[in-house]
Amino acid sequence: MKNMLTTISNALCRMTGRNVGAQTVSELLVDLSEYVSVTSPPPAPTVALTQRQPPKPPPVRTRAPAEQLVKNQAETDRPGARVVVSRSFADFTSQASFDIKECELHRLEEGPPLKAELTREQGLQYYRVMQTVRRMELKADQLYKQKIIRGFCHLYDGQEACAVGIESGINPSDHLITAYRAHGYTYTRGIAVKEILAELTGRRGGVAKGKGGSMHMYAPNFYGGNGIVGAQVPLGAGIALACQYKGNNQVCVSLYGDGAANQGQLYEAFNMAALWKLPCIFVCENNKYGMGTSVERASASTEYYKRGDYIPGIRVDGMDVLCVREATKFAADHCRAGKGPIIMELQTYRYHGHSMSDPGVSYRTRDEIQEVRSKSDPITMLKERMLTNNMASVEEFKEIDIAIRKEVEEAALYATSDPEPPLEELCNHIFSNDAPLEVRGTNPWVTLKSVS
């Protein structure tokens, strides 16, 4: 053991240029505390599956104090102990400024800024949430192909920067309603991965008790997941009307896809929102294809941010989380200032097909999908920005990835082992805060009870 510690001491001295001299190992460790931390291996991270908010990034690690190094040296003397030399994170850049793509404007004299500030903590949080959504959707793809998830299932992988950027640009007290590609927003609104996957598998522990499925998930200030194309947009305008009526300075983000952008009910909602100056951000997530039809074949005009005509609009790079964040802040400030609604078009891309019944390569090539992945992937873009600017390490991202995989695997195990809801709960929650009532079943002789 003494020979091993002597070897390590000599190696550390060569690394730092110090002379080992007549120092003891303890004295050397204290003297080198500004360079290394000697600790026992950290315990494996535990993942809380009952969280109601998206997980936080790991805490910023700092150097151990000199006295702690001396204390831990006794542990390294015992047989079988390992010496872990960890890089100090104190030298990481805590904040950096990045150039972002300029937004195209409609009926606006100025738009969002061309630079975005990012702190290390924000970057790790954005990365963790986007990567969790990505892993969750890939697991849903696997469970669907195993026929454990049935029915409709519309995945969000590729569009993660939209959800994370929007959430980071508004407040938790603000409101959000979207279409059927809703898993990502369900997570960013505070629902745990295991509740989302359990809902997809139709289990009792799902966010909607297993009765909503892929398109009908809800959370505080989140109104779904809606299956009727475009129907959520006027509902979003109604939520914005409630915010205006209450005078609470809140806004509503009402999302729809490029496929819904030609629906007549959108323009009825636009008209009312403009007349009443409602605090509503209408967001078109333009992922280039409405089901299997490209936007060029489906829309006479693909400038969706101009579709409101008399409503101001901005076109945003929806693959850049910082660009989406700054544009959302700009749009929210516009609404809170009493200027009425605004339209935001997010140019994004989905890696899967429209739904799980669509392979997604019959109307586009694999090369097209791969090109987007290689050049514009939102997670890779953020990771490379942080690494290039010394805001995090490769090892740190690996630790986050391992923890996320573990969380998603445990959530999948829960979603496949949790029981299905019993038949007597089929009609529950028809009304809110109402006395139990009888509901006729499939024929006049079968009755069920509904409990609020």
PDB file of C-alpha atoms in Angstrom, residues 204-413:
ATOM      1  CA  ARG A 204     -54.288   3.076 -13.251  1.00  0.00           C
ATOM      2  CA  GLY A 205     -51.210   5.097 -12.259  1.00  0.00           C
ATOM      3  CA  GLY A 206     -51.303   7.163 -15.441  1.00  0.00           C
ATOM      4  CA  VAL A 207     -51.765  10.914 -15.295  1.00  0.00           C
ATOM      5  CA  ALA A 208     -55.381  10.537 -16.476  1.00  0.00           C
ATOM      6  CA  LYS A 209     -55.901   7.231 -14.589  1.00  0.00           C
ATOM      7  CA  GLY A 210     -55.291   5.273 -17.786  1.00  0.00           C
ATOM      8  CA  LYS A 211     -58.394   6.612 -19.532  1.00  0.00           C
ATOM      9  CA  GLY A 212     -56.885   9.378 -21.650  1.00  0.00           C
ATOM     10  CA  GLY A 213     -54.068   7.796 -23.578  1.00  0.00           C
ATOM     11  CA  SER A 214     -51.532   9.576 -25.751  1.00  0.00           C
ATOM     12  CA  MET A 215     -53.661  12.567 -26.716  1.00  0.00           C
ATOM     13  CA  HIS A 216     -55.366  13.420 -23.420  1.00  0.00           C
ATOM     14  CA  MET A 217     -52.963  14.272 -20.613  1.00  0.00           C
ATOM     15  CA  TYR A 218     -53.380  17.179 -18.233  1.00  0.00           C
ATOM     16  CA  ALA A 219     -51.486  19.049 -15.510  1.00  0.00           C
ATOM     17  CA  PRO A 220     -51.893  22.281 -13.525  1.00  0.00           C
ATOM     18  CA  ASN A 221     -52.373  25.123 -16.027  1.00  0.00           C
ATOM     19  CA  PHE A 222     -52.038  22.596 -18.867  1.00  0.00           C
ATOM     20  CA  TYR A 223     -55.236  21.744 -20.739  1.00  0.00           C
ATOM     21  CA  GLY A 224     -54.099  18.822 -22.862  1.00  0.00           C
ATOM     22  CA  GLY A 225     -53.520  17.075 -25.444  1.00  0.00           C
ATOM     23  CA  ASN A 226     -56.494  17.501 -27.809  1.00  0.00           C
ATOM     24  CA  GLY A 227     -57.385  15.067 -30.571  1.00  0.00           C
ATOM     25  CA  ILE A 228     -59.520  17.220 -32.884  1.00  0.00           C
ATOM     26  CA  VAL A 229     -57.260  19.059 -35.334  1.00  0.00           C
ATOM     27  CA  GLY A 230     -57.162  22.769 -34.480  1.00  0.00           C
ATOM     28  CA  ALA A 231     -59.950  22.599 -31.879  1.00  0.00           C
ATOM     29  CA  GLN A 232     -57.596  23.599 -29.054  1.00  0.00           C
ATOM     30  CA  VAL A 233     -56.871  27.028 -30.598  1.00  0.00           C
ATOM     31  CA  PRO A 234     -60.226  28.686 -29.787  1.00  0.00           C
ATOM     32  CA  LEU A 235     -60.068  26.993 -26.360  1.00  0.00           C
ATOM     33  CA  GLY A 236     -56.722  28.714 -25.849  1.00  0.00           C
ATOM     34  CA  ALA A 237     -58.303  32.033 -26.800  1.00  0.00           C
ATOM     35  CA  GLY A 238     -60.980  31.358 -24.181  1.00  0.00           C
ATOM     36  CA  ILE A 239     -58.333  30.705 -21.531  1.00  0.00           C
ATOM     37  CA  ALA A 240     -56.666  33.996 -22.488  1.00  0.00           C
ATOM     38  CA  LEU A 241     -60.054  35.719 -22.115  1.00  0.00           C
ATOM     39  CA  ALA A 242     -60.285  34.310 -18.579  1.00  0.00           C
ATOM     40  CA  CYS A 243     -56.808  35.694 -17.811  1.00  0.00           C
ATOM     41  CA  GLN A 244     -57.850  39.113 -19.083  1.00  0.00           C
ATOM     42  CA  TYR A 245     -61.114  38.998 -17.127  1.00  0.00           C
ATOM     43  CA  LYS A 246     -59.300  38.087 -13.907  1.00  0.00           C
ATOM     44  CA  GLY A 247     -56.592  40.685 -14.477  1.00  0.00           C
ATOM     45  CA  ASN A 248     -53.857  38.303 -13.268  1.00  0.00           C
ATOM     46  CA  ASN A 249     -51.225  39.345 -15.858  1.00  0.00           C
ATOM     47  CA  GLN A 250     -51.042  35.762 -17.136  1.00  0.00           C
ATOM     48  CA  VAL A 251     -50.887  34.632 -20.772  1.00  0.00           C
ATOM     49  CA  CYS A 252     -52.025  31.521 -22.620  1.00  0.00           C
ATOM     50  CA  VAL A 253     -49.854  29.689 -25.150  1.00  0.00           C
ATOM     51  CA  SER A 254     -52.112  28.016 -27.710  1.00  0.00           C
ATOM     52  CA  LEU A 255     -50.218  25.554 -29.927  1.00  0.00           C
ATOM     53  CA  TYR A 256     -51.143  23.945 -33.231  1.00  0.00           C
ATOM     54  CA  GLY A 257     -49.308  22.318 -36.132  1.00  0.00           C
ATOM     55  CA  ASP A 258     -48.827  23.319 -39.740  1.00  0.00           C
ATOM     56  CA  GLY A 259     -51.477  20.754 -40.670  1.00  0.00           C
ATOM     57  CA  ALA A 260     -54.045  22.614 -38.546  1.00  0.00           C
ATOM     58  CA  ALA A 261     -53.003  26.032 -39.847  1.00  0.00           C
ATOM     59  CA  ASN A 262     -55.621  25.891 -42.631  1.00  0.00           C
ATOM     60  CA  GLN A 263     -58.541  25.190 -40.281  1.00  0.00           C
ATOM     61  CA  GLY A 264     -61.298  27.786 -40.292  1.00  0.00           C
ATOM     62  CA  GLN A 265     -61.690  27.833 -36.512  1.00  0.00           C
ATOM     63  CA  LEU A 266     -58.160  29.250 -36.190  1.00  0.00           C
ATOM     64  CA  TYR A 267     -59.164  32.416 -38.016  1.00  0.00           C
ATOM     65  CA  GLU A 268     -62.332  32.806 -35.989  1.00  0.00           C
ATOM     66  CA  ALA A 269     -60.166  32.626 -32.856  1.00  0.00           C
ATOM     67  CA  PHE A 270     -57.666  35.082 -34.352  1.00  0.00           C
ATOM     68  CA  ASN A 271     -60.466  37.557 -35.090  1.00  0.00           C
ATOM     69  CA  MET A 272     -61.932  37.468 -31.569  1.00  0.00           C
ATOM     70  CA  ALA A 273     -58.510  37.579 -29.920  1.00  0.00           C
ATOM     71  CA  ALA A 274     -57.527  40.643 -31.957  1.00  0.00           C
ATOM     72  CA  LEU A 275     -60.829  42.431 -31.300  1.00  0.00           C
ATOM     73  CA  TRP A 276     -60.576  41.905 -27.551  1.00  0.00           C
ATOM     74  CA  LYS A 277     -56.752  42.204 -27.356  1.00  0.00           C
ATOM     75  CA  LEU A 278     -56.483  38.875 -25.572  1.00  0.00           C
ATOM     76  CA  PRO A 279     -53.116  37.870 -23.987  1.00  0.00           C
ATOM     77  CA  CYS A 280     -52.719  34.825 -26.238  1.00  0.00           C
ATOM     78  CA  ILE A 281     -49.571  33.550 -27.955  1.00  0.00           C
ATOM     79  CA  PHE A 282     -50.674  31.470 -30.950  1.00  0.00           C
ATOM     80  CA  VAL A 283     -47.815  29.063 -31.731  1.00  0.00           C
ATOM     81  CA  CYS A 284     -47.576  27.101 -34.978  1.00  0.00           C
ATOM     82  CA  GLU A 285     -45.154  24.194 -34.572  1.00  0.00           C
ATOM     83  CA  ASN A 286     -44.230  23.842 -38.224  1.00  0.00           C
ATOM     84  CA  ASN A 287     -42.529  20.443 -38.480  1.00  0.00           C
ATOM     85  CA  LYS A 288     -42.724  20.515 -42.310  1.00  0.00           C
ATOM     86  CA  TYR A 289     -45.342  17.763 -42.713  1.00  0.00           C
ATOM     87  CA  GLY A 290     -49.039  17.562 -41.915  1.00  0.00           C
ATOM     88  CA  MET A 291     -49.477  13.797 -41.594  1.00  0.00           C
ATOM     89  CA  GLY A 292     -47.855  12.644 -44.860  1.00  0.00           C
ATOM     90  CA  THR A 293     -48.183  15.864 -46.844  1.00  0.00           C
ATOM     91  CA  SER A 294     -45.409  18.458 -47.041  1.00  0.00           C
ATOM     92  CA  VAL A 295     -46.285  22.067 -46.242  1.00  0.00           C
ATOM     93  CA  GLU A 296     -45.519  23.094 -49.836  1.00  0.00           C
ATOM     94  CA  ARG A 297     -48.213  20.746 -51.146  1.00  0.00           C
ATOM     95  CA  ALA A 298     -50.770  21.602 -48.459  1.00  0.00           C
ATOM     96  CA  SER A 299     -50.570  25.396 -48.078  1.00  0.00           C
ATOM     97  CA  ALA A 300     -50.723  28.125 -50.721  1.00  0.00           C
ATOM     98  CA  SER A 301     -48.647  30.215 -48.304  1.00  0.00           C
ATOM     99  CA  THR A 302     -46.172  28.594 -45.933  1.00  0.00           C
ATOM    100  CA  GLU A 303     -45.482  31.854 -44.077  1.00  0.00           C
ATOM    101  CA  TYR A 304     -47.567  30.786 -41.116  1.00  0.00           C
ATOM    102  CA  TYR A 305     -46.391  33.668 -38.945  1.00  0.00           C
ATOM    103  CA  LYS A 306     -48.200  36.033 -41.345  1.00  0.00           C
ATOM    104  CA  ARG A 307     -51.459  34.100 -41.351  1.00  0.00           C
ATOM    105  CA  GLY A 308     -53.002  36.329 -38.685  1.00  0.00           C
ATOM    106  CA  ASP A 309     -52.875  39.250 -41.144  1.00  0.00           C
ATOM    107  CA  TYR A 310     -53.765  41.999 -38.659  1.00  0.00           C
ATOM    108  CA  ILE A 311     -52.004  40.127 -35.801  1.00  0.00           C
ATOM    109  CA  PRO A 312     -48.210  40.607 -35.417  1.00  0.00           C
ATOM    110  CA  GLY A 313     -46.086  37.532 -36.038  1.00  0.00           C
ATOM    111  CA  ILE A 314     -42.532  36.183 -35.769  1.00  0.00           C
ATOM    112  CA  ARG A 315     -40.833  33.212 -37.425  1.00  0.00           C
ATOM    113  CA  VAL A 316     -38.375  31.435 -35.123  1.00  0.00           C
ATOM    114  CA  ASP A 317     -35.704  28.736 -35.430  1.00  0.00           C
ATOM    115  CA  GLY A 318     -37.527  26.022 -33.506  1.00  0.00           C
ATOM    116  CA  MET A 319     -34.461  23.764 -33.274  1.00  0.00           C
ATOM    117  CA  ASP A 320     -32.550  26.241 -31.097  1.00  0.00           C
ATOM    118  CA  VAL A 321     -33.753  26.266 -27.488  1.00  0.00           C
ATOM    119  CA  LEU A 322     -32.227  29.706 -26.850  1.00  0.00           C
ATOM    120  CA  CYS A 323     -33.885  31.200 -29.919  1.00  0.00           C
ATOM    121  CA  VAL A 324     -37.267  29.802 -28.839  1.00  0.00           C
ATOM    122  CA  ARG A 325     -36.756  31.047 -25.280  1.00  0.00           C
ATOM    123  CA  GLU A 326     -35.958  34.621 -26.335  1.00  0.00           C
ATOM    124  CA  ALA A 327     -38.833  34.705 -28.833  1.00  0.00           C
ATOM    125  CA  THR A 328     -41.270  33.419 -26.196  1.00  0.00           C
ATOM    126  CA  LYS A 329     -40.133  36.056 -23.701  1.00  0.00           C
ATOM    127  CA  PHE A 330     -40.653  38.698 -26.369  1.00  0.00           C
ATOM    128  CA  ALA A 331     -44.128  37.374 -27.217  1.00  0.00           C
ATOM    129  CA  ALA A 332     -45.146  37.120 -23.551  1.00  0.00           C
ATOM    130  CA  ASP A 333     -44.006  40.702 -22.877  1.00  0.00           C
ATOM    131  CA  HIS A 334     -46.040  41.816 -25.900  1.00  0.00           C
ATOM    132  CA  CYS A 335     -49.176  40.188 -24.497  1.00  0.00           C
ATOM    133  CA  ARG A 336     -48.640  41.359 -20.914  1.00  0.00           C
ATOM    134  CA  ALA A 337     -48.263  44.940 -22.167  1.00  0.00           C
ATOM    135  CA  GLY A 338     -51.887  44.868 -23.345  1.00  0.00           C
ATOM    136  CA  LYS A 339     -51.007  44.829 -27.063  1.00  0.00           C
ATOM    137  CA  GLY A 340     -53.186  41.815 -27.779  1.00  0.00           C
ATOM    138  CA  PRO A 341     -52.291  38.452 -29.369  1.00  0.00           C
ATOM    139  CA  ILE A 342     -49.194  37.517 -31.325  1.00  0.00           C
ATOM    140  CA  ILE A 343     -48.410  34.594 -33.651  1.00  0.00           C
ATOM    141  CA  MET A 344     -45.169  32.631 -33.372  1.00  0.00           C
ATOM    142  CA  GLU A 345     -44.116  30.104 -36.018  1.00  0.00           C
ATOM    143  CA  LEU A 346     -41.509  27.612 -34.807  1.00  0.00           C
ATOM    144  CA  GLN A 347     -39.673  25.945 -37.678  1.00  0.00           C
ATOM    145  CA  THR A 348     -38.917  22.495 -36.304  1.00  0.00           C
ATOM    146  CA  TYR A 349     -38.803  18.842 -37.401  1.00  0.00           C
ATOM    147  CA  ARG A 350     -40.086  15.495 -36.166  1.00  0.00           C
ATOM    148  CA  TYR A 351     -37.865  12.432 -36.443  1.00  0.00           C
ATOM    149  CA  HIS A 352     -40.690   9.891 -36.275  1.00  0.00           C
ATOM    150  CA  GLY A 353     -43.632   9.734 -38.614  1.00  0.00           C
ATOM    151  CA  HIS A 354     -46.893  11.529 -37.952  1.00  0.00           C
ATOM    152  CA  SER A 355     -47.950   8.751 -35.599  1.00  0.00           C
ATOM    153  CA  MET A 356     -46.738   5.258 -34.836  1.00  0.00           C
ATOM    154  CA  SER A 357     -48.851   3.879 -37.679  1.00  0.00           C
ATOM    155  CA  ASP A 358     -46.810   6.020 -40.102  1.00  0.00           C
ATOM    156  CA  PRO A 359     -43.214   4.904 -40.778  1.00  0.00           C
ATOM    157  CA  GLY A 360     -42.359   8.439 -41.855  1.00  0.00           C
ATOM    158  CA  VAL A 361     -40.194   7.456 -44.833  1.00  0.00           C
ATOM    159  CA  SER A 362     -42.816   6.966 -47.538  1.00  0.00           C
ATOM    160  CA  TYR A 363     -43.111  10.729 -48.206  1.00  0.00           C
ATOM    161  CA  ARG A 364     -39.582  11.796 -47.208  1.00  0.00           C
ATOM    162  CA  THR A 365     -36.178  10.177 -47.483  1.00  0.00           C
ATOM    163  CA  ARG A 366     -34.038   8.752 -44.727  1.00  0.00           C
ATOM    164  CA  ASP A 367     -31.260  11.048 -45.947  1.00  0.00           C
ATOM    165  CA  GLU A 368     -33.451  14.078 -45.234  1.00  0.00           C
ATOM    166  CA  ILE A 369     -34.073  12.943 -41.663  1.00  0.00           C
ATOM    167  CA  GLN A 370     -30.393  12.149 -41.135  1.00  0.00           C
ATOM    168  CA  GLU A 371     -29.338  15.556 -42.470  1.00  0.00           C
ATOM    169  CA  VAL A 372     -31.553  17.333 -39.940  1.00  0.00           C
ATOM    170  CA  ARG A 373     -30.207  15.102 -37.151  1.00  0.00           C
ATOM    171  CA  SER A 374     -26.605  15.829 -38.089  1.00  0.00           C
ATOM    172  CA  LYS A 375     -26.943  19.596 -38.610  1.00  0.00           C
ATOM    173  CA  SER A 376     -29.793  20.862 -36.431  1.00  0.00           C
ATOM    174  CA  ASP A 377     -30.469  18.451 -33.576  1.00  0.00           C
ATOM    175  CA  PRO A 378     -31.558  20.627 -30.616  1.00  0.00           C
ATOM    176  CA  ILE A 379     -29.871  18.499 -27.933  1.00  0.00           C
ATOM    177  CA  THR A 380     -26.572  18.173 -29.794  1.00  0.00           C
ATOM    178  CA  MET A 381     -26.561  21.897 -30.554  1.00  0.00           C
ATOM    179  CA  LEU A 382     -26.908  22.845 -26.885  1.00  0.00           C
ATOM    180  CA  LYS A 383     -24.342  20.271 -25.774  1.00  0.00           C
ATOM    181  CA  GLU A 384     -21.740  21.477 -28.269  1.00  0.00           C
ATOM    182  CA  ARG A 385     -22.299  25.092 -27.282  1.00  0.00           C
ATOM    183  CA  MET A 386     -21.651  24.290 -23.646  1.00  0.00           C
ATOM    184  CA  LEU A 387     -18.598  22.123 -24.334  1.00  0.00           C
ATOM    185  CA  THR A 388     -17.078  24.678 -26.722  1.00  0.00           C
ATOM    186  CA  ASN A 389     -17.458  27.422 -24.129  1.00  0.00           C
ATOM    187  CA  ASN A 390     -16.166  25.292 -21.211  1.00  0.00           C
ATOM    188  CA  MET A 391     -19.539  25.342 -19.431  1.00  0.00           C
ATOM    189  CA  ALA A 392     -19.594  21.587 -18.743  1.00  0.00           C
ATOM    190  CA  SER A 393     -17.592  18.429 -19.321  1.00  0.00           C
ATOM    191  CA  VAL A 394     -18.217  15.361 -21.449  1.00  0.00           C
ATOM    192  CA  GLU A 395     -18.209  13.245 -18.283  1.00  0.00           C
ATOM    193  CA  GLU A 396     -20.911  15.420 -16.767  1.00  0.00           C
ATOM    194  CA  PHE A 397     -23.211  14.928 -19.739  1.00  0.00           C
ATOM    195  CA  LYS A 398     -22.569  11.195 -19.571  1.00  0.00           C
ATOM    196  CA  GLU A 399     -23.601  11.146 -15.910  1.00  0.00           C
ATOM    197  CA  ILE A 400     -26.843  12.941 -16.775  1.00  0.00           C
ATOM    198  CA  ASP A 401     -27.522  10.527 -19.653  1.00  0.00           C
ATOM    199  CA  ILE A 402     -26.990   7.486 -17.409  1.00  0.00           C
ATOM    200  CA  ALA A 403     -29.359   8.869 -14.757  1.00  0.00           C
ATOM    201  CA  ILE A 404     -32.018   9.604 -17.388  1.00  0.00           C
ATOM    202  CA  ARG A 405     -31.796   6.119 -18.882  1.00  0.00           C
ATOM    203  CA  LYS A 406     -32.220   4.635 -15.420  1.00  0.00           C
ATOM    204  CA  GLU A 407     -35.218   6.856 -14.701  1.00  0.00           C
ATOM    205  CA  VAL A 408     -36.917   5.988 -18.003  1.00  0.00           C
ATOM    206  CA  GLU A 409     -36.263   2.247 -17.590  1.00  0.00           C
ATOM    207  CA  GLU A 410     -37.742   2.280 -14.090  1.00  0.00           C
ATOM    208  CA  ALA A 411     -40.713   4.275 -15.395  1.00  0.00           C
ATOM    209  CA  ALA A 412     -41.253   1.721 -18.165  1.00  0.00           C
ATOM    210  CA  LEU A 413     -41.163  -1.106 -15.616  1.00  0.00           C
TER     211      LEU A 413
END
